[in-house]
Amino acid sequence: MNPAQRDELFAWFDQYVEPFRDTDPEGRINIQLKIDHTKKVCTAMEQLCEGERLSPSEATLAVVVALLHDVGRFPQYRRWRTFRDSDSDNHARLAIEVIREERLLEGCSTEERLLIEEAIRFHNLLELPATMASPTRRYIELIRDADKLDIWRVFVDLLKQPPEERASAATLGLPDLPDAATDACVAALDSGHIVRLDTATCFNDFKLMQISWIYDLHSATSRRLLRERGYIPVLAATLPQRDGIKRAVAKAIAALSA
Ligand SMILES: [Fe+2]
């Protein structure tokens, strides 16, 4: 993969997403959310590559992983009108389908193609398999962190908007009940675990899940970027201010600074 091939893929992306905008206003907001997300994950990836001192050729590969990681979101939304994988299909698998149908990686070596596809396939797993051959693992960790850095941005932006203007698919349809939080979600965060999406029953649980991702960052650069971007205190401020929740959040913030 050379810089010219990377640039061609960026041009392909812009042209690929265009027809998906041709839908109703709600759909357009949701599609635009994923276009912006993709571009910003690429930027976060560049920052991670710099901080983690990847070589220029490694960084080129990593940025292509970022560009293509969510390309399955577009056919997913067109077909099912949701970004919820459990109600539709695994969007990482859909991304691989798009990559193959569009023959995006035919100019790459076999090793590069396998590496890019594998990093994308694993980018949305709840937890990574313990045994995984490097160097793929490094790219999986990079895309998972870059993705999270931007998902936090999306949610912090979302929280600033009046509920009726929020992109409907971004909240996964969870009810926004100001005082609600599920005990199992608070307990998971309190014990330093990732809150599972399938245990979330309201929007506050979703915020707890996002705070718990602190425990799933893979590099000092990711933690530094998250601290600099200041997302966690903003999320935390919108949660119910009960002792159990405050304690669990304080532990996570302490872990981020450690
Ligand atoms: Fe993503």
Short mmCIF file of C-alpha atoms and ligand atoms in Angstrom, two decimals:
data_model
loop_
_atom_site.label_atom_id
_atom_site.label_comp_id
_atom_site.label_asym_id
_atom_site.label_seq_id
_atom_site.Cartn_x
_atom_site.Cartn_y
_atom_site.Cartn_z
CA MET A 1 0.00 0.00 0.00
CA ASN A 2 1.54 3.29 -1.05
CA PRO A 3 0.27 6.84 -0.43
CA ALA A 4 -1.19 7.08 -3.96
CA GLN A 5 -3.28 3.91 -3.39
CA ARG A 6 -4.45 5.33 -0.06
CA ASP A 7 -5.48 8.57 -1.76
CA GLU A 8 -7.41 6.62 -4.40
CA LEU A 9 -9.31 4.83 -1.64
CA PHE A 10 -10.22 8.17 -0.06
CA ALA A 11 -11.57 9.34 -3.43
CA TRP A 12 -13.48 6.05 -3.80
CA PHE A 13 -15.07 6.55 -0.37
CA ASP A 14 -16.40 10.02 -1.21
CA GLN A 15 -17.99 8.74 -4.37
CA TYR A 16 -19.30 5.51 -2.77
CA VAL A 17 -21.23 7.24 0.02
CA GLU A 18 -22.88 9.83 -2.23
CA PRO A 19 -25.96 7.75 -3.31
CA PHE A 20 -26.71 6.83 0.32
CA ARG A 21 -27.53 10.49 1.00
CA ASP A 22 -30.48 10.15 -1.32
CA THR A 23 -33.06 9.37 1.37
CA ASP A 24 -35.42 11.17 3.75
CA PRO A 25 -34.15 13.92 6.14
CA GLU A 26 -33.78 11.55 9.13
CA GLY A 27 -31.83 9.09 7.00
CA ARG A 28 -29.60 11.87 5.68
CA ILE A 29 -28.66 12.90 9.23
CA ASN A 30 -27.77 9.30 10.09
CA ILE A 31 -25.73 8.77 6.92
CA GLN A 32 -23.89 12.08 7.41
CA LEU A 33 -23.08 11.01 10.96
CA LYS A 34 -21.22 7.97 9.63
CA ILE A 35 -19.45 9.93 6.88
CA ASP A 36 -18.17 12.46 9.44
CA HIS A 37 -17.32 9.65 11.86
CA THR A 38 -15.19 7.89 9.24
CA LYS A 39 -13.22 11.03 8.43
CA LYS A 40 -12.63 11.81 12.08
CA VAL A 41 -11.56 8.25 12.88
CA CYS A 42 -8.95 8.71 10.13
CA THR A 43 -7.73 11.88 11.87
CA ALA A 44 -7.63 10.16 15.26
CA MET A 45 -5.73 7.30 13.64
CA GLU A 46 -3.13 9.73 12.27
CA GLN A 47 -2.69 11.14 15.78
CA LEU A 48 -2.32 7.65 17.25
CA CYS A 49 0.20 6.64 14.60
CA GLU A 50 2.26 9.72 15.35
CA GLY A 51 2.11 9.23 19.12
CA GLU A 52 2.90 5.53 18.87
CA ARG A 53 5.67 6.20 16.33
CA LEU A 54 4.50 3.98 13.52
CA SER A 55 6.60 4.07 10.36
CA PRO A 56 5.12 5.93 7.37
CA SER A 57 4.16 2.66 5.64
CA GLU A 58 2.54 1.29 8.80
CA ALA A 59 0.64 4.56 9.22
CA THR A 60 -0.64 4.36 5.62
CA LEU A 61 -2.08 0.90 6.30
CA ALA A 62 -3.57 2.02 9.61
CA VAL A 63 -5.33 4.98 8.01
CA VAL A 64 -6.80 2.72 5.31
CA VAL A 65 -8.15 0.46 8.07
CA ALA A 66 -9.75 3.57 9.59
CA LEU A 67 -11.23 4.69 6.26
CA LEU A 68 -12.83 1.31 5.57
CA HIS A 69 -13.72 0.06 9.06
CA ASP A 70 -17.33 1.29 8.97
CA VAL A 71 -18.04 1.14 5.27
CA GLY A 72 -20.59 -1.60 6.06
CA ARG A 73 -22.70 1.02 7.88
CA PHE A 74 -24.00 2.43 4.60
CA PRO A 75 -25.60 -0.73 3.18
CA GLN A 76 -26.66 -1.63 6.74
CA TYR A 77 -28.61 1.58 7.15
CA ARG A 78 -30.09 1.45 3.66
CA ARG A 79 -31.37 -2.08 4.17
CA TRP A 80 -32.42 -2.06 7.84
CA ARG A 81 -32.61 1.66 8.79
CA THR A 82 -30.60 1.00 11.94
CA PHE A 83 -27.00 0.92 13.16
CA ARG A 84 -27.87 -1.73 15.72
CA ASP A 85 -26.09 -4.90 14.62
CA SER A 86 -28.30 -7.16 16.71
CA ASP A 87 -31.35 -5.96 14.74
CA SER A 88 -29.63 -6.25 11.36
CA ASP A 89 -26.22 -7.72 10.55
CA ASN A 90 -22.69 -7.40 11.85
CA HIS A 91 -21.43 -4.18 10.26
CA ALA A 92 -17.81 -5.39 10.27
CA ARG A 93 -18.82 -8.37 8.16
CA LEU A 94 -20.76 -6.06 5.86
CA ALA A 95 -17.63 -3.90 5.48
CA ILE A 96 -15.62 -6.89 4.26
CA GLU A 97 -18.40 -7.60 1.74
CA VAL A 98 -18.18 -4.05 0.39
CA ILE A 99 -14.36 -4.24 0.21
CA ARG A 100 -14.55 -7.44 -1.84
CA GLU A 101 -17.45 -6.42 -4.05
CA GLU A 102 -15.75 -3.15 -4.87
CA ARG A 103 -12.35 -4.86 -5.28
CA LEU A 104 -10.76 -2.19 -3.13
CA LEU A 105 -7.64 -4.05 -2.08
CA GLU A 106 -6.71 -5.77 -5.30
CA GLY A 107 -3.62 -3.60 -5.69
CA CYS A 108 -2.26 -4.66 -2.29
CA SER A 109 -0.10 -7.59 -1.34
CA THR A 110 -1.89 -10.63 0.11
CA GLU A 111 -0.42 -9.91 3.55
CA GLU A 112 -1.72 -6.34 3.51
CA ARG A 113 -5.15 -7.39 2.31
CA LEU A 114 -5.46 -10.01 5.04
CA LEU A 115 -4.23 -7.60 7.66
CA ILE A 116 -6.67 -4.83 6.67
CA GLU A 117 -9.61 -7.25 6.48
CA GLU A 118 -8.77 -8.87 9.80
CA ALA A 119 -8.39 -5.54 11.61
CA ILE A 120 -11.81 -4.49 10.29
CA ARG A 121 -13.41 -7.83 11.12
CA PHE A 122 -12.31 -7.55 14.76
CA HIS A 123 -12.81 -3.81 15.25
CA ASN A 124 -16.23 -4.14 16.89
CA LEU A 125 -15.80 -7.28 19.01
CA LEU A 126 -16.66 -6.78 22.65
CA GLU A 127 -13.38 -8.34 23.69
CA LEU A 128 -10.42 -9.43 21.63
CA PRO A 129 -9.38 -13.08 21.51
CA ALA A 130 -6.42 -13.57 23.88
CA THR A 131 -4.29 -15.19 21.23
CA MET A 132 -3.89 -13.35 18.01
CA ALA A 133 -0.92 -13.17 15.76
CA SER A 134 0.85 -9.89 15.67
CA PRO A 135 1.21 -7.70 13.64
CA THR A 136 -2.56 -7.76 13.06
CA ARG A 137 -3.23 -7.27 16.72
CA ARG A 138 -1.50 -3.91 16.68
CA TYR A 139 -3.80 -2.62 13.93
CA ILE A 140 -6.88 -4.01 15.64
CA GLU A 141 -5.93 -2.19 18.82
CA LEU A 142 -5.29 1.02 16.88
CA ILE A 143 -8.65 0.95 15.07
CA ARG A 144 -10.55 0.09 18.24
CA ASP A 145 -8.99 3.05 20.03
CA ALA A 146 -9.37 5.49 17.11
CA ASP A 147 -13.01 4.40 16.71
CA LYS A 148 -13.76 4.94 20.39
CA LEU A 149 -12.09 8.35 20.43
CA ASP A 150 -14.53 9.46 17.77
CA ILE A 151 -17.60 7.69 19.16
CA TRP A 152 -17.03 9.73 22.34
CA ARG A 153 -17.00 12.89 20.21
CA VAL A 154 -20.26 11.91 18.54
CA PHE A 155 -21.97 11.38 21.88
CA VAL A 156 -20.66 14.49 23.53
CA ASP A 157 -21.92 16.48 20.50
CA LEU A 158 -25.21 14.61 20.67
CA LEU A 159 -25.69 15.50 24.33
CA LYS A 160 -25.40 19.20 23.46
CA GLN A 161 -28.31 18.96 21.02
CA PRO A 162 -32.00 19.11 21.93
CA PRO A 163 -33.31 15.51 21.98
CA GLU A 164 -35.56 16.05 18.95
CA GLU A 165 -32.58 17.07 16.78
CA ARG A 166 -30.42 14.08 17.69
CA ALA A 167 -29.60 11.52 15.00
CA SER A 168 -32.09 8.84 15.91
CA ALA A 169 -29.88 5.89 15.04
CA ALA A 170 -27.04 7.17 17.27
CA THR A 171 -28.92 6.55 20.51
CA LEU A 172 -29.96 3.04 19.42
CA GLY A 173 -33.49 3.84 20.52
CA LEU A 174 -32.70 3.63 24.25
CA PRO A 175 -35.13 5.71 26.37
CA ASP A 176 -33.63 8.87 27.85
CA LEU A 177 -34.88 8.69 31.46
CA PRO A 178 -32.95 11.26 33.56
CA ASP A 179 -32.73 9.27 36.83
CA ALA A 180 -32.49 5.74 35.47
CA ALA A 181 -29.34 3.59 35.50
CA THR A 182 -29.24 -0.22 35.53
CA ASP A 183 -27.49 -1.73 38.59
CA ALA A 184 -25.58 -4.28 36.48
CA CYS A 185 -24.12 -1.50 34.34
CA VAL A 186 -23.02 0.56 37.36
CA ALA A 187 -21.54 -2.58 38.96
CA ALA A 188 -19.57 -3.46 35.81
CA LEU A 189 -18.05 0.02 35.64
CA ASP A 190 -17.32 -0.03 39.37
CA SER A 191 -15.37 -3.26 39.02
CA GLY A 192 -13.29 -2.00 36.11
CA HIS A 193 -15.09 -3.99 33.44
CA ILE A 194 -16.59 -2.99 30.14
CA VAL A 195 -20.35 -2.47 30.34
CA ARG A 196 -22.01 -4.75 27.83
CA LEU A 197 -24.39 -3.15 25.37
CA ASP A 198 -26.90 -5.99 25.84
CA THR A 199 -27.23 -5.03 29.54
CA ALA A 200 -28.08 -1.40 28.73
CA THR A 201 -31.76 -0.55 29.05
CA CYS A 202 -31.65 3.26 29.03
CA PHE A 203 -29.55 6.09 27.66
CA ASN A 204 -27.65 6.57 30.95
CA ASP A 205 -26.49 2.94 30.73
CA PHE A 206 -25.12 3.78 27.33
CA LYS A 207 -23.11 6.61 28.89
CA LEU A 208 -21.81 4.21 31.57
CA MET A 209 -20.76 1.86 28.78
CA GLN A 210 -18.90 4.66 27.05
CA ILE A 211 -17.10 5.61 30.25
CA SER A 212 -16.17 1.95 30.77
CA TRP A 213 -14.33 1.95 27.44
CA ILE A 214 -11.53 3.68 29.35
CA TYR A 215 -10.67 0.13 30.42
CA ASP A 216 -10.40 -0.98 26.80
CA LEU A 217 -7.84 1.55 25.53
CA HIS A 218 -4.59 0.06 24.34
CA SER A 219 -1.98 2.80 24.37
CA ALA A 220 -0.70 5.73 26.39
CA THR A 221 -1.36 7.93 23.35
CA SER A 222 -5.04 6.92 23.31
CA ARG A 223 -5.37 7.75 26.99
CA ARG A 224 -3.59 11.08 26.51
CA LEU A 225 -5.85 12.00 23.58
CA LEU A 226 -8.94 11.12 25.58
CA ARG A 227 -7.79 13.25 28.51
CA GLU A 228 -6.97 16.16 26.19
CA ARG A 229 -10.33 15.92 24.45
CA GLY A 230 -12.11 16.06 27.79
CA TYR A 231 -15.06 13.85 26.81
CA ILE A 232 -15.37 11.79 29.99
CA PRO A 233 -16.15 14.62 32.44
CA VAL A 234 -18.82 15.89 30.02
CA LEU A 235 -20.46 12.46 29.86
CA ALA A 236 -20.17 12.01 33.62
CA ALA A 237 -21.85 15.35 34.33
CA THR A 238 -25.02 14.18 32.58
CA LEU A 239 -25.41 11.04 34.72
CA PRO A 240 -27.57 10.84 37.86
CA GLN A 241 -25.35 12.09 40.71
CA ARG A 242 -25.79 9.13 43.08
CA ASP A 243 -22.95 7.81 45.27
CA GLY A 244 -22.58 4.47 43.51
CA ILE A 245 -22.41 6.09 40.10
CA LYS A 246 -20.07 8.85 41.23
CA ARG A 247 -17.68 6.31 42.76
CA ALA A 248 -17.61 4.10 39.66
CA VAL A 249 -16.98 7.12 37.43
CA ALA A 250 -14.24 8.49 39.71
CA LYS A 251 -12.43 5.13 39.54
CA ALA A 252 -12.54 5.15 35.75
CA ILE A 253 -11.23 8.73 35.59
CA ALA A 254 -8.42 7.76 37.97
CA ALA A 255 -7.54 4.81 35.72
CA LEU A 256 -7.41 7.14 32.73
CA SER A 257 -4.90 9.39 34.49
CA ALA A 258 -2.72 6.57 35.80
FE FE B 1 -16.52 3.26 13.75
#
